[in-house]
Amino acid sequence: MPVPVSAFDPPFNIVRCSHVVLGVTDLAASRAFYEGAIGLHVEDANEACVWLRGMEEQQHHSLVLVQAERATCLRMGFKLASEADLDKAAAWFAARGLAHDFVEAPHQGRTLHAVDPYGYRLEFYFQMERRERLLQKYGLYRGVQPQRFDHFNVFAPELQSSIDFYAGLGFRLTEYSEEEPEDGGRIAAAWMHRKGGVHDLAFTNGAGPRLHHFAYWVSSPMNIIHLCDVMATTGYLDALERGPGRHGISNAFFLYVRDPDGHRLEIYASDYLTVDPDHPPLRWSLRDPQRQTLWGAPAPRSWFEEGSTFDGANLREPAFVANVIIAH
Amino acid sequence: MPVPVSAFDPPFNIVRCSHVVLGVTDLAASRAFYEGAIGLHVEDANEACVWLRGMEEQQHHSLVLVQAERATCLRMGFKLASEADLDKAAAWFAARGLAHDFVEAPHQGRTLHAVDPYGYRLEFYFQMERRERLLQKYGLYRGVQPQRFDHFNVFAPELQSSIDFYAGLGFRLTEYSEEEPEDGGRIAAAWMHRKGGVHDLAFTNGAGPRLHHFAYWVSSPMNIIHLCDVMATTGYLDALERGPGRHGISNAFFLYVRDPDGHRLEIYASDYLTVDPDHPPLRWSLRDPQRQTLWGAPAPRSWFEEGSTFDGANLREPAFVANVIIAH
Amino acid sequence: MPVPVSAFDPPFNIVRCSHVVLGVTDLAASRAFYEGAIGLHVEDANEACVWLRGMEEQQHHSLVLVQAERATCLRMGFKLASEADLDKAAAWFAARGLAHDFVEAPHQGRTLHAVDPYGYRLEFYFQMERRERLLQKYGLYRGVQPQRFDHFNVFAPELQSSIDFYAGLGFRLTEYSEEEPEDGGRIAAAWMHRKGGVHDLAFTNGAGPRLHHFAYWVSSPMNIIHLCDVMATTGYLDALERGPGRHGISNAFFLYVRDPDGHRLEIYASDYLTVDPDHPPLRWSLRDPQRQTLWGAPAPRSWFEEGSTFDGANLREPAFVANVIIAH
Amino acid sequence: MPVPVSAFDPPFNIVRCSHVVLGVTDLAASRAFYEGAIGLHVEDANEACVWLRGMEEQQHHSLVLVQAERATCLRMGFKLASEADLDKAAAWFAARGLAHDFVEAPHQGRTLHAVDPYGYRLEFYFQMERRERLLQKYGLYRGVQPQRFDHFNVFAPELQSSIDFYAGLGFRLTEYSEEEPEDGGRIAAAWMHRKGGVHDLAFTNGAGPRLHHFAYWVSSPMNIIHLCDVMATTGYLDALERGPGRHGISNAFFLYVRDPDGHRLEIYASDYLTVDPDHPPLRWSLRDPQRQTLWGAPAPRSWFEEGSTFDGANLREPAFVANVIIAH
């Protein structure tokens, strides 16, 4: 693929991905999953919403569960660098005729909702209520000891176009997979970052717009092994979808679990530094099965096919189906 | 199944499983695998044989590789409690008309070869040359840092009978799986010990006599994760057969790898104490898939079907085929 | 020192160390420590006693806390191989004119109390109520995830004599430290086992009879690091006495903590197999500081000097003071 | 202290700390230490220099060892965001009358040497030769598996002024320690970053300019424990200066080792994200001993007092001596 030219001086400054807002059909069950099994800290809760965060996060929430009729992804949240960037963002979406609106979001300062050309529901803010540091409140560590929100991964039916769009907003490519030239040479997936790690936002060719997963960073594979043991023996066996294992791409030690509504959460250990402006993107051939699992085990079909729809978005099929290896 | 009555005062005193002797078709390739990838310490080597041991073992060898025409398991080695036990053992096999012979085995004292009624090739000894302790020679730690030989696991076509035979030699049952009564109620696998851990010798229903695997104990799942990373990126990707994962049975964190001849090695982390005479055996239903993998992922077909034949033994099919869950 | 000759066929068969009974001055505070911080499972509790156990233990208790006026060690508990061994033990203590008595001990079968010639308070039993296996109840894992009771370590004023006495009961020496010949050549500490690991009972030269510490085995140094983080930030900072670190002797990854009464608990990761009758004991020179801490950091003075007295025993000074390196 | 105002739009764009250049008196001994014990990858070597890097670094080197008469720190290296930033930097140092010079540095593009007002020797560059990614060449992993250069820590006699100076270059404060008001209220140490982690450059009150240490990031405390075991048993026991342990400040799991010339290297596991422009700095009281070691153990005197001088710089005493807790 043509490697996208990322804006060095983007129209507004996105610092990083920040939080996800999920519609869930049984708030109590979802809270039990994310607080009781995964170990996120519940910062606030009422009858309609639960706000949670990881152990190093001083922001009020990085996961918002909203009681809803249907299980959808309501918003992908991004932090901007300043209040002024909020206004620049609003103007930029306005100039392109894209839906956007300033809204009230509890525990956040001014908040801008916007929809990109592909239907992803976005939420931007600069200020969020700050909460006490829990990083050294080790007595509160539970479950997999999730430390911070790490990234989004979405299914994109118009992959190349989506990548170019986000490159224009300053996202920078770190890794990508593509077909060999004789297979069509099309890009199949891309990992893009703002915060200096492997990704804030990754794109996978597929029916969309849909959220494939969101991820929390943990400090050790041992946390993940313990989570497997706990989930397998406390009624969450079926929630273990894929892993643990090592991705070739991103070198992540990973585990994928499904919440009670099927929203997919990745527990992600390890990362590397990509803060250099000239950090070279890494290409993987779609013919190389180790890009998916370094150790060779294929992913199950559900992992390739299922995801969370975005509330209100129309689902579109991708232009092509890339050839992947699926466990039967 | 009827739980076997283990001899409290057996005819001769087997202390523990000790070592395995493997016929390999390319000695250099096998040495590269066990020394270079797995990290066993080569204690001695000549053109026909390589002797290796784990980091805590002061015995000269726990793995003997022998250049051979065919890849077979030559001997399963057991340590006896005294010289006198060797003579008791010889008399005992003689009284039953079972093949047995005192042989010269390099680096070992008096060594008795015997064949049990099922065709397993056994080797007994009391004395072996002692070598320098490597446990705190951390500069020599390599690969998965294998610490000691742990156990054998064999395919047994006459499972109940084999179990009863070894119970008569003082092996004690720790865990077993069996069919539900309405499925036939037959035993499908058994784990038996002498040394106070989960097993020295385990039996699985299947065509035999064959060695399913032998195992080395390591101190942490982290060693196993690192081994996966190393093998996957140094030409041994195809040697990764199953895992890493957690067995329900034995609670082991496991990895199964295949050597260049297909002999199967388990890397085994965790164990528990079974030294009490009244330690109760644990029953698993064959209908419970978590007995195999606590986290739910099924094993590949090769793991259920393939094994190492014993040199000179006739292969026999089991009386029934137990119903297991296989990954496709 | 003269290496003791361990009885191969002892007068009664001690399988292993089993449990400790501690007098504590504030039962609620002690329970909070052992259950809340350390993570032992409370099996039973009343106003006077709390019974706890580790995650792999099916015996009713391995730690008994007893509300008392003074903080002492009430009993060191050992499991025998059979009911008959209880009577053999009683006869043996009787023949030597040593205090002994069959007593009622809740949740245990017939229980023999005895005092050895040095004043250590002992408790023997064969049967104890069995409780549900928790090894795979991972949802109950807490704190440092203590898996099983591992050993006792006592101060002994008559060290050589004590060692010989327990050798006569079948305890076998695995490691010991002694002075160089020019320093006197006296033994300073000894590690002895019954169950096939490094120790069930260790002796250190010093004023006694006193309990230096008892230990629980855990599966990984990571558990210990996490416990340090938790204790340091939940009001137990002062309870961290020594470590984490690696002993030269026993190769243990260790942490020593003090309970609210000052009883010392070792968290102990790693061990090695000593089940061979001809397992050679390992000698350490008292001049080698790495025997204490392989990495070089000295232990604090309290660790050398403080311990729990045995209820009712007279304290005696040792014949000599060995030269150790103390952190100031 | 007055929290410094970090330049949001600094005079030139420093991306991150990048590498250190050390003068060493025995190049072979230093290479044996950094390559053989620590496990850095030697990328190039000649009679006068050795260039090394960590496993995720694609830059040619992050550690340069230079054979020298005296053991000094020759340069602290920083990567700039572009070629243009090099010229902006040169102009900026020129405008302030500070020594600076473009030099030839092997394997680097245009390289600017400069001396700040306090005597620290700096080196700036934008381009460095790129080398093959080793992150997934797991067969090359050795020693503590150092992944990337993480930070510098320097002794500063004019602490407040130094902090303000680097704030002016865009460094942002993450944590700091200061005296209580009644003790003088003076700042004692500060941690500042550019790359979004806890620090690129930290300052400690003390005689300077001197390098206290430089650090490599590793992925797990288990790597550090293994390094301790290896160093303690391969002739590097005396090189273990402090740790392993947990800092209160930065929450780092740390180990400090001294190379053959006494240069201090920190092995640093864990970090947290500080990329938000409004990330609040964390204050520690100098009266809180947990800021140094969360678990309570004090640091040895050498750690507080010893460091590497900068070649050609005059040593100056600090204005005051802060009260720290030292192990005797």
XYZ file of C-alpha atoms in Angstrom, chain A:
328
model
C 0.000 0.000 0.000
C 1.089 3.595 -0.256
C 2.306 4.424 3.266
C 0.171 7.343 4.397
C 1.704 10.726 5.059
C 0.798 11.584 8.605
C 0.133 15.223 9.360
C 3.027 16.551 11.439
C 0.913 19.589 12.301
C -2.661 18.208 12.323
C -5.801 20.409 12.278
C -6.380 19.669 15.959
C -4.166 17.889 18.453
C -5.358 14.450 19.597
C -3.126 13.375 22.493
C -4.293 9.778 22.749
C -7.233 7.418 22.870
C -8.835 7.767 26.279
C -11.992 5.783 26.944
C -14.822 3.766 25.469
C -18.574 4.108 26.057
C -20.443 0.821 25.689
C -24.151 0.120 25.563
C -24.836 -2.991 27.649
C -28.085 -4.869 28.133
C -27.553 -5.967 31.755
C -25.648 -3.339 33.700
C -25.201 -5.498 36.797
C -23.792 -8.403 34.797
C -21.416 -6.123 32.930
C -20.234 -4.480 36.128
C -19.626 -7.907 37.690
C -17.521 -8.801 34.661
C -15.392 -5.671 34.446
C -15.050 -5.031 38.175
C -15.171 -8.549 39.594
C -13.332 -10.574 36.977
C -11.174 -8.063 35.103
C -10.420 -5.917 38.151
C -11.192 -2.405 36.898
C -11.885 0.143 39.626
C -15.464 1.408 39.819
C -15.205 5.148 40.307
C -18.911 5.980 40.130
C -22.140 4.187 39.462
C -25.856 4.901 39.232
C -28.835 3.014 37.872
C -28.018 3.848 34.281
C -24.238 4.019 34.177
C -21.043 2.646 35.689
C -17.718 4.485 35.293
C -14.480 2.493 35.663
C -10.761 3.104 35.358
C -7.389 1.328 35.483
C -4.885 1.505 38.304
C -2.583 4.195 36.886
C -5.325 6.388 35.461
C -6.081 9.627 37.277
C -8.872 10.451 34.850
C -12.359 9.734 36.194
C -13.093 6.924 33.758
C -11.733 4.992 30.825
C -14.710 2.668 30.495
C -18.339 3.784 30.672
C -21.065 1.150 30.780
C -24.515 2.444 29.818
C -27.679 0.405 30.300
C -29.202 0.087 26.831
C -31.711 -1.827 24.743
C -29.029 -3.099 22.439
C -25.372 -3.890 22.928
C -23.496 -1.378 20.796
C -20.410 0.736 20.990
C -21.678 4.232 21.754
C -18.450 6.229 21.544
C -14.697 5.967 21.157
C -13.201 8.695 23.338
C -10.046 10.702 22.589
C -8.268 13.305 24.686
C -7.254 16.562 22.998
C -4.256 18.709 23.979
C -6.216 21.843 24.967
C -9.599 23.522 25.103
C -8.687 25.393 21.932
C -8.266 22.093 20.123
C -11.913 21.331 20.842
C -12.986 24.386 18.891
C -10.542 23.636 16.111
C -12.000 20.134 15.912
C -15.580 21.420 15.768
C -14.656 23.834 12.993
C -12.864 21.121 11.079
C -15.807 18.716 11.164
C -18.128 21.591 10.263
C -16.023 22.541 7.258
C -16.345 18.983 5.969
C -20.066 18.746 6.577
C -19.625 15.959 9.136
C -22.092 15.542 12.001
C -20.814 16.999 15.255
C -22.234 18.464 18.440
C -21.108 19.724 21.810
C -22.797 17.617 24.488
C -22.973 17.250 28.247
C -20.916 14.269 29.363
C -20.870 13.598 33.120
C -17.491 14.027 34.793
C -16.016 15.535 31.632
C -15.491 19.139 30.616
C -16.688 20.403 27.237
C -17.263 17.355 25.058
C -17.584 17.168 21.307
C -19.396 14.342 19.590
C -18.597 13.745 15.945
C -19.077 11.089 13.296
C -16.312 10.487 10.788
C -17.070 9.737 7.107
C -17.087 5.975 7.829
C -19.600 6.054 10.642
C -17.337 5.683 13.697
C -18.824 7.516 16.688
C -16.143 9.735 18.237
C -15.971 11.769 21.422
C -13.389 14.478 22.100
C -12.605 16.348 25.318
C -9.725 18.096 27.022
C -10.752 18.115 30.674
C -12.002 15.243 32.785
C -12.462 15.127 36.540
C -9.273 13.963 38.163
C -9.296 11.195 40.750
C -6.802 9.959 43.293
C -3.832 7.988 41.989
C -4.325 4.258 42.592
C -1.037 3.099 41.101
C 0.447 2.537 44.538
C -2.781 1.568 46.294
C -1.769 -2.042 45.844
C -4.391 -3.170 48.312
C -6.972 -2.328 45.612
C -5.356 -4.413 42.873
C -7.733 -7.097 41.631
C -8.169 -9.495 38.733
C -5.741 -8.919 35.894
C -4.638 -5.611 37.476
C -5.519 -3.475 34.441
C -3.259 -0.441 34.422
C -4.498 1.828 31.612
C -6.671 2.005 28.537
C -4.455 1.241 25.574
C -6.171 1.241 22.185
C -9.154 0.677 19.889
C -9.299 -1.789 17.012
C -12.082 -1.398 14.429
C -13.400 -3.258 11.397
C -13.176 -0.966 8.377
C -14.912 -1.682 5.056
C -13.034 1.192 3.355
C -9.642 0.461 4.843
C -7.227 2.517 2.752
C -9.489 5.528 2.901
C -9.925 5.261 6.674
C -6.182 5.069 7.195
C -5.598 8.131 5.041
C -8.295 10.027 6.918
C -6.718 9.365 10.323
C -3.226 10.020 8.971
C -4.578 13.447 8.131
C -5.474 13.849 11.803
C -1.888 13.060 12.769
C -2.132 9.337 13.431
C 1.104 7.605 12.454
C 1.467 4.121 11.036
C 3.539 1.624 13.065
C 2.705 -1.741 11.521
C 0.481 -3.016 8.725
C -0.313 -6.207 6.879
C -0.956 -6.464 3.175
C -1.417 -8.993 0.454
C 1.487 -10.038 -1.692
C 1.410 -8.232 -5.076
C 0.269 -11.396 -6.882
C -2.640 -11.698 -4.441
C -3.775 -8.121 -5.114
C -1.386 -6.115 -2.958
C -4.236 -4.658 -0.901
C -3.769 -3.548 2.676
C -5.530 -5.790 5.213
C -4.882 -4.106 8.544
C -3.077 -1.079 9.988
C -1.906 0.040 13.434
C -1.697 3.801 14.068
C -0.644 5.813 17.089
C -0.638 9.273 18.614
C 0.803 8.629 22.085
C 4.122 7.004 21.207
C 3.234 3.309 21.546
C 2.188 0.761 18.950
C -1.350 2.054 18.585
C -4.204 4.227 19.676
C -6.380 3.052 16.803
C -6.028 0.018 14.555
C -8.013 -0.893 11.453
C -8.888 -4.344 10.161
C -10.487 -5.005 6.788
C -14.056 -6.170 7.414
C -17.736 -5.356 7.565
C -18.101 -2.091 9.408
C -18.085 0.348 10.967
C -17.717 -1.973 13.959
C -15.522 -2.078 17.029
C -13.373 -5.210 16.956
C -12.028 -4.659 20.468
C -10.663 -2.194 22.964
C -7.636 -2.984 25.125
C -6.195 -2.450 28.561
C -2.489 -2.620 29.216
C -1.164 -4.873 31.998
C 2.375 -5.193 33.235
C 3.019 -8.913 32.938
C 1.955 -12.101 31.136
C 1.662 -13.617 34.629
C -1.360 -11.382 35.276
C -2.962 -12.781 32.149
C -2.274 -16.408 33.064
C -3.849 -15.808 36.455
C -6.887 -14.198 34.826
C -7.338 -17.289 32.645
C -7.243 -19.489 35.737
C -9.739 -17.284 37.534
C -12.165 -16.880 34.626
C -12.049 -20.596 33.783
C -13.107 -21.496 37.322
C -15.588 -18.745 38.193
C -18.186 -19.106 35.469
C -16.419 -17.165 32.709
C -14.916 -20.094 30.779
C -16.880 -19.247 27.655
C -15.671 -15.653 27.824
C -12.116 -16.791 26.980
C -12.097 -16.369 23.197
C -8.459 -16.390 22.102
C -5.088 -16.731 23.741
C -3.050 -16.238 25.730
C -0.404 -15.939 23.064
C 2.036 -13.649 21.345
C 1.086 -11.568 18.316
C 3.723 -11.205 15.646
C 2.252 -7.786 14.950
C 2.980 -5.427 17.834
C 4.794 -8.216 19.725
C 1.920 -8.123 22.221
C 1.325 -10.872 24.716
C -2.463 -10.996 24.414
C -5.694 -12.445 25.706
C -9.104 -11.746 24.155
C -12.211 -12.075 26.308
C -15.854 -11.334 25.557
C -18.026 -9.449 28.015
C -21.617 -10.584 28.807
C -22.873 -8.736 25.684
C -20.083 -10.025 23.475
C -18.063 -6.784 23.450
C -14.453 -7.862 23.021
C -11.714 -6.781 25.418
C -8.037 -7.391 24.811
C -5.679 -7.704 27.739
C -2.413 -6.481 26.339
C 1.060 -6.894 27.845
C 4.156 -5.338 26.292
C 4.491 -2.499 23.838
C 7.394 -0.558 22.343
C 8.352 3.067 21.857
C 7.384 4.763 18.598
C 7.802 8.387 19.524
C 10.447 9.164 16.880
C 9.039 11.147 13.943
C 11.058 8.887 11.625
C 10.024 5.628 13.250
C 9.720 3.209 10.296
C 6.447 1.302 9.861
C 6.769 -2.471 9.794
C 5.174 -4.442 6.959
C 3.787 -7.955 7.389
C 2.807 -10.179 4.490
C -0.689 -11.578 4.674
C 0.921 -14.886 3.783
C 2.870 -14.925 7.039
C 0.742 -16.661 9.670
C 3.126 -15.587 12.449
C 1.896 -11.986 12.094
C -1.275 -13.147 13.895
C 0.204 -15.594 16.352
C 3.938 -15.785 16.612
C 3.639 -19.299 18.061
C 1.477 -20.569 15.213
C -1.929 -21.300 16.770
C -4.723 -19.882 14.583
C -7.521 -17.658 15.911
C -11.112 -18.909 16.074
C -13.654 -17.859 13.460
C -15.536 -15.625 15.889
C -12.433 -13.495 16.352
C -12.344 -12.725 12.639
C -16.050 -12.198 12.161
C -17.706 -10.770 15.254
C -17.637 -7.242 16.587
C -19.710 -4.491 18.181
C -21.741 -2.286 15.920
C -21.721 1.474 16.420
C -25.033 2.845 17.550
C -26.860 4.248 14.551
C -24.320 3.302 11.909
C -25.095 1.386 8.718
C -23.077 -1.772 8.246
C -21.176 -2.074 4.953
C -19.255 -5.049 3.555
C -15.580 -4.622 2.654
C -14.453 -4.506 -0.963
C -12.576 -7.796 -0.607
C -12.140 -10.661 1.795
C -8.545 -11.197 2.814
C -7.352 -14.751 3.188
C -6.765 -15.566 6.824
C -6.112 -18.821 8.682
C -8.957 -19.813 10.965
C -9.088 -22.482 13.642
C -11.971 -24.878 13.046
